[in-house]
PDB file of N, CA and C in Angstrom:
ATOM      1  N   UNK A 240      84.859 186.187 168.569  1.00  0.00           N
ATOM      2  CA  UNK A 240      85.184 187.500 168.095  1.00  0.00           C
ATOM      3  C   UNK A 240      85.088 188.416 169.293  1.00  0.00           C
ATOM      4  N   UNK A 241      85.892 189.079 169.315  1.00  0.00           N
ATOM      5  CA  UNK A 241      87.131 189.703 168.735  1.00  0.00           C
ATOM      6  C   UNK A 241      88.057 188.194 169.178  1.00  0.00           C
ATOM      7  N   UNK A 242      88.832 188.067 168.077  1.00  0.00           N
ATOM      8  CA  UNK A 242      90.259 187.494 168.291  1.00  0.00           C
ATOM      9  C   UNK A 242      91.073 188.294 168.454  1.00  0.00           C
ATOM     10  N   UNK A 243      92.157 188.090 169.363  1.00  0.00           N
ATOM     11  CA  UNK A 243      93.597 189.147 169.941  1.00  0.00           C
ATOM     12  C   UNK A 243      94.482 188.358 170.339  1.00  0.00           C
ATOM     13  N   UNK A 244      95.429 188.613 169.173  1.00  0.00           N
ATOM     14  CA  UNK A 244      96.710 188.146 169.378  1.00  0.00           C
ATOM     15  C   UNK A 244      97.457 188.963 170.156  1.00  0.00           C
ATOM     16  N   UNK A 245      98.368 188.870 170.650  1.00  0.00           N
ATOM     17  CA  UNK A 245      99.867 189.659 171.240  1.00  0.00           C
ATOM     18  C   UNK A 245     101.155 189.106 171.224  1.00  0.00           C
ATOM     19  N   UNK A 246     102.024 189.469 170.092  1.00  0.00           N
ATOM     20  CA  UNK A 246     103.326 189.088 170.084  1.00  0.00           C
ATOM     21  C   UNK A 246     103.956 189.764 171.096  1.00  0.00           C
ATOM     22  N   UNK A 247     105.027 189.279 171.989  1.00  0.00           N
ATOM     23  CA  UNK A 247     106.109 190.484 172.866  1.00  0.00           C
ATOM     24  C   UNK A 247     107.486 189.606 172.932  1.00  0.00           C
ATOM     25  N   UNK A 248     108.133 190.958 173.008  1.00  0.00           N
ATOM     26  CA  UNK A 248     109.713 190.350 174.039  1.00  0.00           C
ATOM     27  C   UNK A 248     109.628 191.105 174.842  1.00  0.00           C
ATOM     28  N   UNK A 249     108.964 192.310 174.913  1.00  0.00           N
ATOM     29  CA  UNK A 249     109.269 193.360 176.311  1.00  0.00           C
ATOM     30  C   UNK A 249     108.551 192.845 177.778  1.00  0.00           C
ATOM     31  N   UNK A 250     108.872 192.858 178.786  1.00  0.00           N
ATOM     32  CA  UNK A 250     108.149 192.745 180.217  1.00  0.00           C
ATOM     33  C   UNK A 250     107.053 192.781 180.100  1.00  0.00           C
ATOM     34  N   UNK A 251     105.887 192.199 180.391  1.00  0.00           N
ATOM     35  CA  UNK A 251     104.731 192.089 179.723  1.00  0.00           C
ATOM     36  C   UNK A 251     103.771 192.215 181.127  1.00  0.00           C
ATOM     37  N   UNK A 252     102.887 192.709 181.790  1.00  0.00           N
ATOM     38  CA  UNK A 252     101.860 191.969 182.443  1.00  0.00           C
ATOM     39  C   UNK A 252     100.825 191.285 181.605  1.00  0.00           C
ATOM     40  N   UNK A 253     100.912 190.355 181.161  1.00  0.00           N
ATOM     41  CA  UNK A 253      99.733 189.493 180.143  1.00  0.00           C
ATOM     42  C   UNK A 253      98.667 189.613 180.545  1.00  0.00           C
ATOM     43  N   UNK A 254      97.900 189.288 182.044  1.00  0.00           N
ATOM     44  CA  UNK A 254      97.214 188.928 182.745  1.00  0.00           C
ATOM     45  C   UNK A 254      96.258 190.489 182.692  1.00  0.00           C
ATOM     46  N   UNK A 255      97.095 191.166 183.257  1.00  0.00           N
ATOM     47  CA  UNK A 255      96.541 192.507 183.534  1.00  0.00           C
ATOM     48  C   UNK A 255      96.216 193.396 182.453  1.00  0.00           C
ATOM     49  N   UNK A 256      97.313 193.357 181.385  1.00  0.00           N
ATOM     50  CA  UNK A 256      96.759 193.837 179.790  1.00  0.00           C
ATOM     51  C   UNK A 256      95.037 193.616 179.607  1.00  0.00           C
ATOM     52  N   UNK A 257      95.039 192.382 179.649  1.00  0.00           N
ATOM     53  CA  UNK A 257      93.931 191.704 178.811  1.00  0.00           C
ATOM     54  C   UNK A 257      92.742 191.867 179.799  1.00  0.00           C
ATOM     55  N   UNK A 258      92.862 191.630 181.012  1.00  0.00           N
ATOM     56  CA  UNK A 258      91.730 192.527 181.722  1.00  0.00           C
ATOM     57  C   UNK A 258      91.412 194.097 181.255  1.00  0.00           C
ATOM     58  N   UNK A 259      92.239 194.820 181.180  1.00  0.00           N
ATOM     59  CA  UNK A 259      92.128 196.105 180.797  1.00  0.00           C
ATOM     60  C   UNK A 259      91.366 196.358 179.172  1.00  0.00           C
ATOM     61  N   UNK A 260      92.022 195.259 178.417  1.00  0.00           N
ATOM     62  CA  UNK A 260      91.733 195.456 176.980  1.00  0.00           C
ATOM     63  C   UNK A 260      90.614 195.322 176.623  1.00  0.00           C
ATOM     64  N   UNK A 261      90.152 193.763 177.316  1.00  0.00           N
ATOM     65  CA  UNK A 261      88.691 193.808 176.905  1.00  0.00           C
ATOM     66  C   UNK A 261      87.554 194.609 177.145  1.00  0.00           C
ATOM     67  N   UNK A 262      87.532 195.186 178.137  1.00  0.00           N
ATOM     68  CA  UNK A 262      86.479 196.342 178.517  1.00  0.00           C
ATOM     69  C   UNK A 262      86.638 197.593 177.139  1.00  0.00           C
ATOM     70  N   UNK A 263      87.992 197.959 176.974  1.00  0.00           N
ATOM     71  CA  UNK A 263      88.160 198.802 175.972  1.00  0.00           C
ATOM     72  C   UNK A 263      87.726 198.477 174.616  1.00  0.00           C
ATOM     73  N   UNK A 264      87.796 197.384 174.497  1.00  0.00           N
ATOM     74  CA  UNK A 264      87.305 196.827 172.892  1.00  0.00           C
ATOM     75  C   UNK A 264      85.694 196.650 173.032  1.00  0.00           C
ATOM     76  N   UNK A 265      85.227 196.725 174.006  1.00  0.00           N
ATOM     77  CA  UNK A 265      84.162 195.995 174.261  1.00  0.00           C
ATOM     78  C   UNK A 265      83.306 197.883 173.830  1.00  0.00           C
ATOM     79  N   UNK A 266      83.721 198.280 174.580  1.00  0.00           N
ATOM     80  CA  UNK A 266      83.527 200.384 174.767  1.00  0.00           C
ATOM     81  C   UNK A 266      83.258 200.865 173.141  1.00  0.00           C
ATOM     82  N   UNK A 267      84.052 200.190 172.122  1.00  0.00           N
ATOM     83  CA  UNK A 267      85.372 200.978 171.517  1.00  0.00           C
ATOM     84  C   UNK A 267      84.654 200.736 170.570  1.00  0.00           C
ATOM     85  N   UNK A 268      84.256 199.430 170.223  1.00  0.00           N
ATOM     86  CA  UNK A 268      83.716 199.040 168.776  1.00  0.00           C
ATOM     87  C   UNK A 268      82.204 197.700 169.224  1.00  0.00           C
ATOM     88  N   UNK A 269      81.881 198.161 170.557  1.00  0.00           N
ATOM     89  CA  UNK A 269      80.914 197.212 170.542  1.00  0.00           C
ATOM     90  C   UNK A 269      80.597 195.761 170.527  1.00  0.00           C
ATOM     91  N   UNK A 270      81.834 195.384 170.980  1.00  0.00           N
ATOM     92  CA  UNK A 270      81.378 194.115 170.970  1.00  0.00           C
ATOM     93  C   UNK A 270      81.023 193.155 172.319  1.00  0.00           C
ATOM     94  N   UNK A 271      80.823 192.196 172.250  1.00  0.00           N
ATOM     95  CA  UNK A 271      80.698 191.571 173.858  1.00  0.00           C
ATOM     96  C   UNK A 271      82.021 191.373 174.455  1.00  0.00           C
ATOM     97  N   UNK A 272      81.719 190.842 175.937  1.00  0.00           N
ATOM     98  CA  UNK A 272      83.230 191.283 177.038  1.00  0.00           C
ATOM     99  C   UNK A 272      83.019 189.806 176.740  1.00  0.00           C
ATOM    100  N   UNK A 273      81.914 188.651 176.695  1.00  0.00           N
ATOM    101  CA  UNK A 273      82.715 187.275 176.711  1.00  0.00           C
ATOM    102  C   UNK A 273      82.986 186.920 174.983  1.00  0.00           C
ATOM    103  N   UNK A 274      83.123 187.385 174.581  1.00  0.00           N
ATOM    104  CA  UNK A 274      83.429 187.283 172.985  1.00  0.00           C
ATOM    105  C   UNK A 274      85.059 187.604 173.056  1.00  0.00           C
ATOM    106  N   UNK A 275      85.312 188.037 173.950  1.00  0.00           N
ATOM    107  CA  UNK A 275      86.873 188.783 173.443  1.00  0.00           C
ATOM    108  C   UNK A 275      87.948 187.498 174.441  1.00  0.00           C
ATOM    109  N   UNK A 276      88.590 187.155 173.417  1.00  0.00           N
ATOM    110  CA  UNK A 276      89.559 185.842 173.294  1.00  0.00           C
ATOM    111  C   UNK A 276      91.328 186.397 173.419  1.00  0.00           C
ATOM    112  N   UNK A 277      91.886 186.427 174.212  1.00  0.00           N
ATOM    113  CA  UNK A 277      93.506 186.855 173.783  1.00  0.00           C
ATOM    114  C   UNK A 277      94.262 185.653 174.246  1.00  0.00           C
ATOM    115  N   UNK A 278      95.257 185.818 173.043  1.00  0.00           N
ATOM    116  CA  UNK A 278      96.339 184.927 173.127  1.00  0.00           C
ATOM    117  C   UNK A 278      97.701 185.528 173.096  1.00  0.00           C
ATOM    118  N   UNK A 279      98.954 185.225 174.217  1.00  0.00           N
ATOM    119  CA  UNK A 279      99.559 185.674 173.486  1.00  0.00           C
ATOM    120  C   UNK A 279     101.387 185.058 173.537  1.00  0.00           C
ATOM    121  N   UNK A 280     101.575 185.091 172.382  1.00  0.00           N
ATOM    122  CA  UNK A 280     103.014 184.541 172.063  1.00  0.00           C
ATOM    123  C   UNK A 280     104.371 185.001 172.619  1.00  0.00           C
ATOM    124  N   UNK A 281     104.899 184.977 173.323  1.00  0.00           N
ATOM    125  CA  UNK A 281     106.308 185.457 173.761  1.00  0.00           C
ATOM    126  C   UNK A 281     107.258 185.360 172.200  1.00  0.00           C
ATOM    127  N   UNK A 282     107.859 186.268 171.870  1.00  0.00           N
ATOM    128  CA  UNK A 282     108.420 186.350 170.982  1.00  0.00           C
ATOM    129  C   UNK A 282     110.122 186.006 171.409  1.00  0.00           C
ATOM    130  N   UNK A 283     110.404 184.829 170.644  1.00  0.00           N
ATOM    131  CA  UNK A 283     112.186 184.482 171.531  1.00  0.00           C
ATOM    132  C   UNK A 283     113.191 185.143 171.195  1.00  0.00           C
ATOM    133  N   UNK A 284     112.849 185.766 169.640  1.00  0.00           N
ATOM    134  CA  UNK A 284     114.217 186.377 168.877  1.00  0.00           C
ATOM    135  C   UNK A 284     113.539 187.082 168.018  1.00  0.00           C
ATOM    136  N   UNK A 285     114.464 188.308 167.969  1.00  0.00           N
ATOM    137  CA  UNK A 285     113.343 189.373 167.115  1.00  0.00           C
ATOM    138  C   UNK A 285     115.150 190.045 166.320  1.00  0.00           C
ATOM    139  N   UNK A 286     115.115 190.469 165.266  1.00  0.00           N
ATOM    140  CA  UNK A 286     115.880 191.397 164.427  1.00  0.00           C
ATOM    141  C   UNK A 286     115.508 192.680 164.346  1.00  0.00           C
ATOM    142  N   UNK A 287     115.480 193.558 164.128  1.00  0.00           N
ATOM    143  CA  UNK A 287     115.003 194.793 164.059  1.00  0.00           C
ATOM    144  C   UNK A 287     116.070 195.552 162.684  1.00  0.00           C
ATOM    145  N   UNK A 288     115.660 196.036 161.706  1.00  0.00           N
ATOM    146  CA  UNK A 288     117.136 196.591 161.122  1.00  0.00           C
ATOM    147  C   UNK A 288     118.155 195.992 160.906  1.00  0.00           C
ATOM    148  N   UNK A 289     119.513 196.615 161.012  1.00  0.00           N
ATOM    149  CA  UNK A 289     120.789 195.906 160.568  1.00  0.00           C
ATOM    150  C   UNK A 289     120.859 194.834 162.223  1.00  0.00           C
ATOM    151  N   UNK A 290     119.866 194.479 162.572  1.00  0.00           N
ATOM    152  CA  UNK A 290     120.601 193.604 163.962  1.00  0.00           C
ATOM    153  C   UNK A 290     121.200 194.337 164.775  1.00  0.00           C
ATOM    154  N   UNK A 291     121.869 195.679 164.752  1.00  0.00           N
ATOM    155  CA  UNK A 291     123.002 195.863 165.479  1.00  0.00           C
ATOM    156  C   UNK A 291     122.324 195.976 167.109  1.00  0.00           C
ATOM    157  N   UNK A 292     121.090 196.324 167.299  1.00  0.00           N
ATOM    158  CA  UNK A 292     120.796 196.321 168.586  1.00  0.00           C
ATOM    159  C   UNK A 292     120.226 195.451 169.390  1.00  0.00           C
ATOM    160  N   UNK A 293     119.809 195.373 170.495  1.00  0.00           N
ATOM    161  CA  UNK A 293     118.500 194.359 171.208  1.00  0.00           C
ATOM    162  C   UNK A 293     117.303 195.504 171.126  1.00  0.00           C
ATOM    163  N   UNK A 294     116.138 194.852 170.184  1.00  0.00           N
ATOM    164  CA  UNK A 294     115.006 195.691 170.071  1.00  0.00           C
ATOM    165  C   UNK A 294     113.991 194.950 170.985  1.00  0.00           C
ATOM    166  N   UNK A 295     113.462 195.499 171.982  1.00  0.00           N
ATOM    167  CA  UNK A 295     111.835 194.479 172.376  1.00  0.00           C
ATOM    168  C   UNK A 295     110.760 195.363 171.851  1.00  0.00           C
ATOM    169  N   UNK A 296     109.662 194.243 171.767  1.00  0.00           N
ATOM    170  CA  UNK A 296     108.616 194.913 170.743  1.00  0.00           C
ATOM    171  C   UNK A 296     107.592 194.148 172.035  1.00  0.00           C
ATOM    172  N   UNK A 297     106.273 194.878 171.249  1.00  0.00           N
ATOM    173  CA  UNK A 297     104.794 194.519 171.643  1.00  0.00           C
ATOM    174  C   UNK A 297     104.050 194.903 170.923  1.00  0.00           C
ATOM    175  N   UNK A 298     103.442 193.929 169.464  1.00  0.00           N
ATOM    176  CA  UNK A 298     102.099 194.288 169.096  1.00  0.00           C
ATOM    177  C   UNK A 298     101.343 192.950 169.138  1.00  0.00           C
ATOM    178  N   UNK A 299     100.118 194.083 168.822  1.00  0.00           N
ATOM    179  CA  UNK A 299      98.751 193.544 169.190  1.00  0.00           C
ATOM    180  C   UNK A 299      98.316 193.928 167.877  1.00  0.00           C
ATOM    181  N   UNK A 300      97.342 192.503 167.734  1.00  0.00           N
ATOM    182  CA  UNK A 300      96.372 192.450 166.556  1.00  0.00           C
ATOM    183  C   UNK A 300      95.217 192.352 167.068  1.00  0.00           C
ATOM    184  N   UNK A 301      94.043 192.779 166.668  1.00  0.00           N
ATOM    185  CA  UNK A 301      92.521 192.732 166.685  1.00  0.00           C
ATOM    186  C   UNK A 301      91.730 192.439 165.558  1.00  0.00           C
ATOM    187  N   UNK A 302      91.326 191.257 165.337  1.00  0.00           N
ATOM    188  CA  UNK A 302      90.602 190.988 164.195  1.00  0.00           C
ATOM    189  C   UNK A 302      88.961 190.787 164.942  1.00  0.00           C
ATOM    190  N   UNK A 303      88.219 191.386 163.397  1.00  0.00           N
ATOM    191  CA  UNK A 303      86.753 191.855 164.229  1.00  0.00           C
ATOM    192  C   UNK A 303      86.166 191.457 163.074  1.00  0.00           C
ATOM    193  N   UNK A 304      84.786 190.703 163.510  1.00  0.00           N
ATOM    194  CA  UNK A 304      83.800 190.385 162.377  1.00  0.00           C
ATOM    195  C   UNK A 304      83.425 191.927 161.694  1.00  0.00           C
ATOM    196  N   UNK A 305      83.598 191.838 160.415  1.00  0.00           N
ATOM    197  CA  UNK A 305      83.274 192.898 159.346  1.00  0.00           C
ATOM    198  C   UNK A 305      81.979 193.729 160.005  1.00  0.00           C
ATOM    199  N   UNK A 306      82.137 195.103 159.887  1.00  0.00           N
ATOM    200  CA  UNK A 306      81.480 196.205 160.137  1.00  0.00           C
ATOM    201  C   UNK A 306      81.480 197.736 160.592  1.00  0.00           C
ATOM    202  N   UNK A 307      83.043 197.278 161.137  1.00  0.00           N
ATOM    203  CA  UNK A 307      83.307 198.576 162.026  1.00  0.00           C
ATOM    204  C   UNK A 307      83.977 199.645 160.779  1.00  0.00           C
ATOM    205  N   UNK A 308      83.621 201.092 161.063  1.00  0.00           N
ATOM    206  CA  UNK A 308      84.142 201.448 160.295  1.00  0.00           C
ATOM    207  C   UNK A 308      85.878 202.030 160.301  1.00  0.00           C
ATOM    208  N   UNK A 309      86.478 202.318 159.584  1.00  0.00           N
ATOM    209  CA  UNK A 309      87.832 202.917 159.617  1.00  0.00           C
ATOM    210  C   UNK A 309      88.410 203.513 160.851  1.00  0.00           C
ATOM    211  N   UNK A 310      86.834 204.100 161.000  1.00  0.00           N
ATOM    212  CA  UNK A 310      86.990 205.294 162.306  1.00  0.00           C
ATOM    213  C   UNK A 310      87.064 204.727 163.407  1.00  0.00           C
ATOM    214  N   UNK A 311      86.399 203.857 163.616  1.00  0.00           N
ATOM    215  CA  UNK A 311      86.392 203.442 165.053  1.00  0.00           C
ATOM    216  C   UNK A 311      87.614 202.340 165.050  1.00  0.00           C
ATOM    217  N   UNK A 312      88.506 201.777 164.032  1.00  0.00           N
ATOM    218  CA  UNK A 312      89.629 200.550 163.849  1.00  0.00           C
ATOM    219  C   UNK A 312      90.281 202.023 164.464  1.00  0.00           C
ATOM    220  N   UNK A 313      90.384 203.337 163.956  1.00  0.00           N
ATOM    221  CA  UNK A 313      91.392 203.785 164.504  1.00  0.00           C
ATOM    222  C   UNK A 313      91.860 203.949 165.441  1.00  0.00           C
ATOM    223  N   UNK A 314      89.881 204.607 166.187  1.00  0.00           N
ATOM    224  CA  UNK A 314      89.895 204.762 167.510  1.00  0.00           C
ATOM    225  C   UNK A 314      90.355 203.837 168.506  1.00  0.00           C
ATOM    226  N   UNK A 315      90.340 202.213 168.125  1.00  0.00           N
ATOM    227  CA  UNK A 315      90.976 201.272 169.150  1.00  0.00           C
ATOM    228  C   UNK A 315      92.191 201.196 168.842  1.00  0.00           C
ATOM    229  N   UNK A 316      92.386 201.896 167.585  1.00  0.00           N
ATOM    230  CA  UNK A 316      93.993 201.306 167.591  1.00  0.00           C
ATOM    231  C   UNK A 316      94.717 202.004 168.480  1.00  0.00           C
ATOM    232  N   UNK A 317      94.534 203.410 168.535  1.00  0.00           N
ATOM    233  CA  UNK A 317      95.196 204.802 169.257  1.00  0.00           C
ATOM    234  C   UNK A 317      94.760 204.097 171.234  1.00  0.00           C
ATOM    235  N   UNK A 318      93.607 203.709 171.536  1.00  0.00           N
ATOM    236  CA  UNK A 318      93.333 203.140 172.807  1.00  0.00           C
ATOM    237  C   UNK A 318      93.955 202.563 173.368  1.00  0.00           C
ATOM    238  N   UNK A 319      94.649 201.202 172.219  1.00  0.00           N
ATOM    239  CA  UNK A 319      95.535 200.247 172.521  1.00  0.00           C
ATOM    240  C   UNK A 319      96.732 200.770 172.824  1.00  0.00           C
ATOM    241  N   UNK A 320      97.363 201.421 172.147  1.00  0.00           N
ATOM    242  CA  UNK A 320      98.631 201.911 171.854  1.00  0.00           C
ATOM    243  C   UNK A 320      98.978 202.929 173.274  1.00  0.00           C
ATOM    244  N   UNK A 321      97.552 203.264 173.257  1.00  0.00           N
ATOM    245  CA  UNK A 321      97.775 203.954 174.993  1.00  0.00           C
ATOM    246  C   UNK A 321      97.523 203.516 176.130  1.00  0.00           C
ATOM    247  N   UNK A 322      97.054 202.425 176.092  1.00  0.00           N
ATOM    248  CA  UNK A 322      96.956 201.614 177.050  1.00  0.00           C
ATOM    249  C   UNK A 322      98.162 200.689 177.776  1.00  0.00           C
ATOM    250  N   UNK A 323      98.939 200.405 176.749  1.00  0.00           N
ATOM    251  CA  UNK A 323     100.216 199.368 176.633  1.00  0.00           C
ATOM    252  C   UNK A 323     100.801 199.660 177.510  1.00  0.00           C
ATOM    253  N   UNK A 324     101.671 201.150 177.706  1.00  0.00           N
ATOM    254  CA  UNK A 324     102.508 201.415 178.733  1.00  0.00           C
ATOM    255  C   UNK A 324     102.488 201.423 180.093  1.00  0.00           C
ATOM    256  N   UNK A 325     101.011 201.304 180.281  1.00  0.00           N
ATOM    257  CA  UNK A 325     100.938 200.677 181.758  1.00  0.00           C
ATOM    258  C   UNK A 325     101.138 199.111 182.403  1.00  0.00           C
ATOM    259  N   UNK A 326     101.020 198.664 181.289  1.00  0.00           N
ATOM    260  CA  UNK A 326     101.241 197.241 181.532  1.00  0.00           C
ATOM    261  C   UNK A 326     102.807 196.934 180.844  1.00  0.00           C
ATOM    262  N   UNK A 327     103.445 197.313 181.118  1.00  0.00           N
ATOM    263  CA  UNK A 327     105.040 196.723 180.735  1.00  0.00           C
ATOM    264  C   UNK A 327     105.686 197.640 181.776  1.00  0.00           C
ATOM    265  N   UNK A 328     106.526 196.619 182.223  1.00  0.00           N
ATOM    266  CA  UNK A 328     107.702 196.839 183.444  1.00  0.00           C
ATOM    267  C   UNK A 328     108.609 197.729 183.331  1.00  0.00           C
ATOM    268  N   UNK A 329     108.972 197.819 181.779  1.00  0.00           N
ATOM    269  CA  UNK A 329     110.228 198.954 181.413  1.00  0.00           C
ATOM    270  C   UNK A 329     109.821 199.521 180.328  1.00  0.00           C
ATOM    271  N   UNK A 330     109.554 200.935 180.089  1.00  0.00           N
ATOM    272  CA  UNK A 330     108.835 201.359 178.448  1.00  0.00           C
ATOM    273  C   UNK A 330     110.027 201.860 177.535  1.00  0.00           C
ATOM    274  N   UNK A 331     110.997 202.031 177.800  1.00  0.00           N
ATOM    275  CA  UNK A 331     112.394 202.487 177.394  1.00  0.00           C
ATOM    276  C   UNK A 331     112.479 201.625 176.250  1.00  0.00           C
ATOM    277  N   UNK A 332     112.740 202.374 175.308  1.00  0.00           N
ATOM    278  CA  UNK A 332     112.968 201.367 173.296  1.00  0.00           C
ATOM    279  C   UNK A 332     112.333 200.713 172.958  1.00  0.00           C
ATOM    280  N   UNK A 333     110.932 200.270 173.974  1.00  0.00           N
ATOM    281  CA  UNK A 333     109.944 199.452 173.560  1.00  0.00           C
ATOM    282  C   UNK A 333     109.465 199.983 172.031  1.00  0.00           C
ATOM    283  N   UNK A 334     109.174 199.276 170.939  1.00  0.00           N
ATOM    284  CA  UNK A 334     108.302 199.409 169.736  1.00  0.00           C
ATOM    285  C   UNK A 334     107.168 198.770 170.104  1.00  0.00           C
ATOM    286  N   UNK A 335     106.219 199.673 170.093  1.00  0.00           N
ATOM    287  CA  UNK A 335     104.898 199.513 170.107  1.00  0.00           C
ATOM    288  C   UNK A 335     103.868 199.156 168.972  1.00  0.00           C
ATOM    289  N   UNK A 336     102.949 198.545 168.270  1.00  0.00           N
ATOM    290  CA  UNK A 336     102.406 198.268 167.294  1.00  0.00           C
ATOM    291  C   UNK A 336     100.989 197.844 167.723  1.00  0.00           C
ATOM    292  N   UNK A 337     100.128 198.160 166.706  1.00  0.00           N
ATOM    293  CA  UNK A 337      98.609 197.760 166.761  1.00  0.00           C
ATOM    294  C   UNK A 337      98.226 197.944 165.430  1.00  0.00           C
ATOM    295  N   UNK A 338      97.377 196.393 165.372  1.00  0.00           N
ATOM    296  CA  UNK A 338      96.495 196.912 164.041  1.00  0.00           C
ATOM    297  C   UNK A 338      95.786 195.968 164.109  1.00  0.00           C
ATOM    298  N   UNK A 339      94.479 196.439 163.849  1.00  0.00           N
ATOM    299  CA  UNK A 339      92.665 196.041 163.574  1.00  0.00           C
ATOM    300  C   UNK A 339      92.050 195.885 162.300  1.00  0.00           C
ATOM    301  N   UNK A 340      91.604 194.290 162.294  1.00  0.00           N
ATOM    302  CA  UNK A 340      91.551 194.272 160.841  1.00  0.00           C
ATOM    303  C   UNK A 340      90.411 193.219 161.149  1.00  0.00           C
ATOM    304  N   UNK A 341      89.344 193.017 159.705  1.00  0.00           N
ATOM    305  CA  UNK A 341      88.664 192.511 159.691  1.00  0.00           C
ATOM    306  C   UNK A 341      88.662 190.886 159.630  1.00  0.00           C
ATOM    307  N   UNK A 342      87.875 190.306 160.446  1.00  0.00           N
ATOM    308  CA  UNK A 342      88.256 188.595 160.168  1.00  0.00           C
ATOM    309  C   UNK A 342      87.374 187.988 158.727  1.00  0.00           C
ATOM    310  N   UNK A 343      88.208 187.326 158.376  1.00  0.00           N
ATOM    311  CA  UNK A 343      87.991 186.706 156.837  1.00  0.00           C
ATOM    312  C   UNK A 343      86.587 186.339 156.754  1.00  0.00           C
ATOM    313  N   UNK A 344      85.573 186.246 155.493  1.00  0.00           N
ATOM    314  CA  UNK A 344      84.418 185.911 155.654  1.00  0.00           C
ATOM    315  C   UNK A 344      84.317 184.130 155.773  1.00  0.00           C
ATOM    316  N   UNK A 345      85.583 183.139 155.948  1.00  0.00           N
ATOM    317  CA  UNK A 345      85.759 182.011 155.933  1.00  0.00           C
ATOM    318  C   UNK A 345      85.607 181.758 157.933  1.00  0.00           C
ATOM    319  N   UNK A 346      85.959 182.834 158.537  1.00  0.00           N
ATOM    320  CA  UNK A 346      85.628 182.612 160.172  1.00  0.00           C
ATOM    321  C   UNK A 346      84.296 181.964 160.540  1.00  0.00           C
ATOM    322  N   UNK A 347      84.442 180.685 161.203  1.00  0.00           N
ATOM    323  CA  UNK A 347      83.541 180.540 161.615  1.00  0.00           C
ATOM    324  C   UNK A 347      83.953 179.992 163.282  1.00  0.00           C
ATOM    325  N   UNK A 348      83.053 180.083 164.314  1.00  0.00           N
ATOM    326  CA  UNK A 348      82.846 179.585 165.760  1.00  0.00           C
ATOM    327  C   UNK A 348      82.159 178.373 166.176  1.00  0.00           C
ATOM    328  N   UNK A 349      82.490 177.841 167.156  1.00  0.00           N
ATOM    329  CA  UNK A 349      81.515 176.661 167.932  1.00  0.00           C
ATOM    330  C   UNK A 349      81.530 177.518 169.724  1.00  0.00           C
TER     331      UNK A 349
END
C-alpha cells in the first residue's frame, strides 16, 4: 500500500513521474515511501466519444488501505493532477484523470 496504477497513451516520463509521486503520497496522506508500488500500462487504443479524433489520456489510480478521509483523497487527487504536466512531453489535448479509492477489506500483502 499504496497501490498505483497508471494507464497512458500520452508521452509519459514513467520513471520520473513515480519518483515525484511517491514523496507526494507519502506528504499527502501519510503513508510510507517504501510502501508505494506503481505500475504502469501503456494504453494501445483508446476511443474517446464518437471516435472522430486521436485522444491521449493519463490516469492514475491510488488505492489506499481504509482511513483517509474524503479530504485528504481530494487533496492528492488535485496534487496528482498537478503534478502530471511536468512529466509528459506534450500537454496539448492530453485528458488528465485521478482517482483515490480505498483498497477492498479482502487486500492482503507478503
Amino acid at each position: 500500500m499504496p497501490q498505483i496504477t497508471v494507464d497512458y497513451s500520452a508521452p509519459l516520463d514513467r520513471r520520473g513521474f513515480a519518483r515525484a509521486l511517491h514523496p507526494l503520497v507519502v506528504k499527502t496522506v501519510d503513508a510510507s515511501l517504501d510502501a508505494c508500488k506503481t505500475r504502469f500500462r501503456e494504453v494501445e487504443e483508446l476511443v474517446v466519444g464518437d471516435g472522430a479524433a486521436d485522444e491521449v489520456i493519463v490516469h492514475v489510480e491510488i488505492a489506499l488501505l481504509p482511513g483517509r478521509t474524503e479530504e485528504a483523497k481530494a487533496r492528492l487527487a488535485e496534487a496528482v493532477l498537478d503534478l502530471l504536466p511536468a512529466h509528459l512531453k506534450a500537454t496539448d489535448g492530453v485528458r488528465l484523470s485521478v482517482e483515490i479509492r480505498d483498497l477492498d477489506v479482502s487486500y492482503r500483502k507478503r
